[in-house]
């Protein structure tokens, strides 16, 4: 992500740290919880984020020999009607830019993999 001018610019406009735009940087700087391959039960039980929970993942599906379809998915669970209301307003403005960043990340993954082959 740090190699993407678009992503750096959008993150900077949002007021998010752009110095360390990696998965590990997101975890450190934006207080994400890294689940990895672990079950999600501890995340669901964790009460440190009382308003909402957001899960974002990458899915890799082999479609043929040496071909993999990469996709992302975001799930949001608001723990109250109030948090859902405010998140809906927030998401109205953020969603288009989130999509741009998501597509840019997928493009960078594809470019990196193709350059290695």
XYZ file of C-alpha atoms in Angstrom:
117
model
C 0.000 0.000 0.000
C 2.877 2.359 0.684
C 3.808 2.145 -3.010
C 0.434 3.529 -4.054
C 0.166 7.288 -4.474
C -3.644 6.989 -4.474
C -3.751 5.064 -1.195
C -1.245 7.349 0.533
C -3.170 10.439 -0.574
C -6.577 9.113 0.519
C -5.214 7.963 3.874
C -3.563 11.330 4.431
C -6.799 13.172 3.586
C -8.604 10.940 6.087
C -6.049 11.891 8.739
C -4.618 8.384 9.035
C -0.892 7.691 9.400
C 0.820 7.222 6.042
C 4.375 6.595 7.235
C 3.890 2.836 7.663
C 1.226 1.745 5.151
C 1.581 -2.006 5.528
C -0.660 -4.597 7.136
C 1.532 -4.496 10.223
C 1.398 -0.690 10.191
C -2.394 -0.760 10.122
C -2.444 -3.116 13.075
C -0.098 -0.877 15.074
C -1.321 2.578 14.067
C -5.061 2.150 13.580
C -5.639 -0.324 16.419
C -6.676 -3.263 14.263
C -6.721 -6.735 15.759
C -4.866 -9.237 13.602
C -6.762 -12.523 13.531
C -4.653 -14.329 10.954
C -5.910 -17.859 10.533
C -7.328 -17.949 14.059
C -10.945 -18.538 14.865
C -12.952 -15.378 15.332
C -14.475 -16.254 18.742
C -11.979 -14.205 20.758
C -12.639 -11.216 18.501
C -16.394 -11.538 18.968
C -16.030 -11.799 22.748
C -13.506 -8.921 22.993
C -15.258 -5.901 24.524
C -12.471 -3.368 23.960
C -14.381 -1.952 20.967
C -17.843 -1.327 22.430
C -19.500 0.437 19.481
C -18.876 -1.683 16.429
C -16.733 -4.442 15.048
C -15.294 -4.526 11.562
C -13.746 -7.571 9.952
C -11.759 -7.197 6.759
C -10.198 -10.126 4.992
C -8.499 -11.304 1.859
C -9.779 -14.489 0.250
C -7.556 -16.543 -2.055
C -9.267 -19.123 -4.261
C -7.344 -21.292 -6.691
C -9.253 -21.275 -9.982
C -6.773 -23.262 -12.078
C -3.175 -24.369 -11.916
C -1.104 -21.220 -11.340
C -4.260 -19.043 -11.226
C -5.709 -17.582 -8.057
C -8.681 -15.291 -7.618
C -8.043 -12.736 -4.862
C -10.938 -10.852 -3.301
C -11.594 -8.816 -0.193
C -14.586 -8.694 2.093
C -15.624 -6.317 4.839
C -18.212 -7.149 7.477
C -19.478 -4.588 9.939
C -21.454 -5.319 13.083
C -22.845 -2.313 14.943
C -23.584 -3.098 18.577
C -26.310 -0.479 18.985
C -28.794 1.467 16.893
C -26.880 4.639 17.712
C -23.567 3.253 16.450
C -25.317 1.943 13.323
C -26.799 5.383 12.649
C -23.470 7.202 13.003
C -21.540 4.552 11.102
C -24.075 4.753 8.243
C -23.425 8.485 7.914
C -19.661 7.924 8.080
C -19.825 5.107 5.521
C -21.847 7.235 3.105
C -18.783 9.457 2.708
C -16.034 6.848 3.092
C -17.386 3.968 0.978
C -16.334 5.276 -2.469
C -12.780 5.924 -1.279
C -12.647 2.593 0.519
C -13.482 0.921 -2.785
C -10.702 2.824 -4.538
C -8.178 1.731 -1.901
C -9.409 -1.869 -2.031
C -9.071 -2.001 -5.834
C -5.644 -0.383 -5.633
C -4.485 -2.991 -3.107
C -5.725 -5.832 -5.321
C -3.978 -4.229 -8.313
C -0.707 -4.031 -6.355
C -0.992 -7.682 -5.284
C -1.562 -8.723 -8.901
C 1.352 -6.601 -10.133
C 3.724 -8.004 -7.513
C 2.766 -11.613 -8.243
C 3.052 -11.133 -12.003
C 6.484 -9.513 -11.601
C 7.718 -12.562 -9.648
C 6.678 -14.974 -12.396
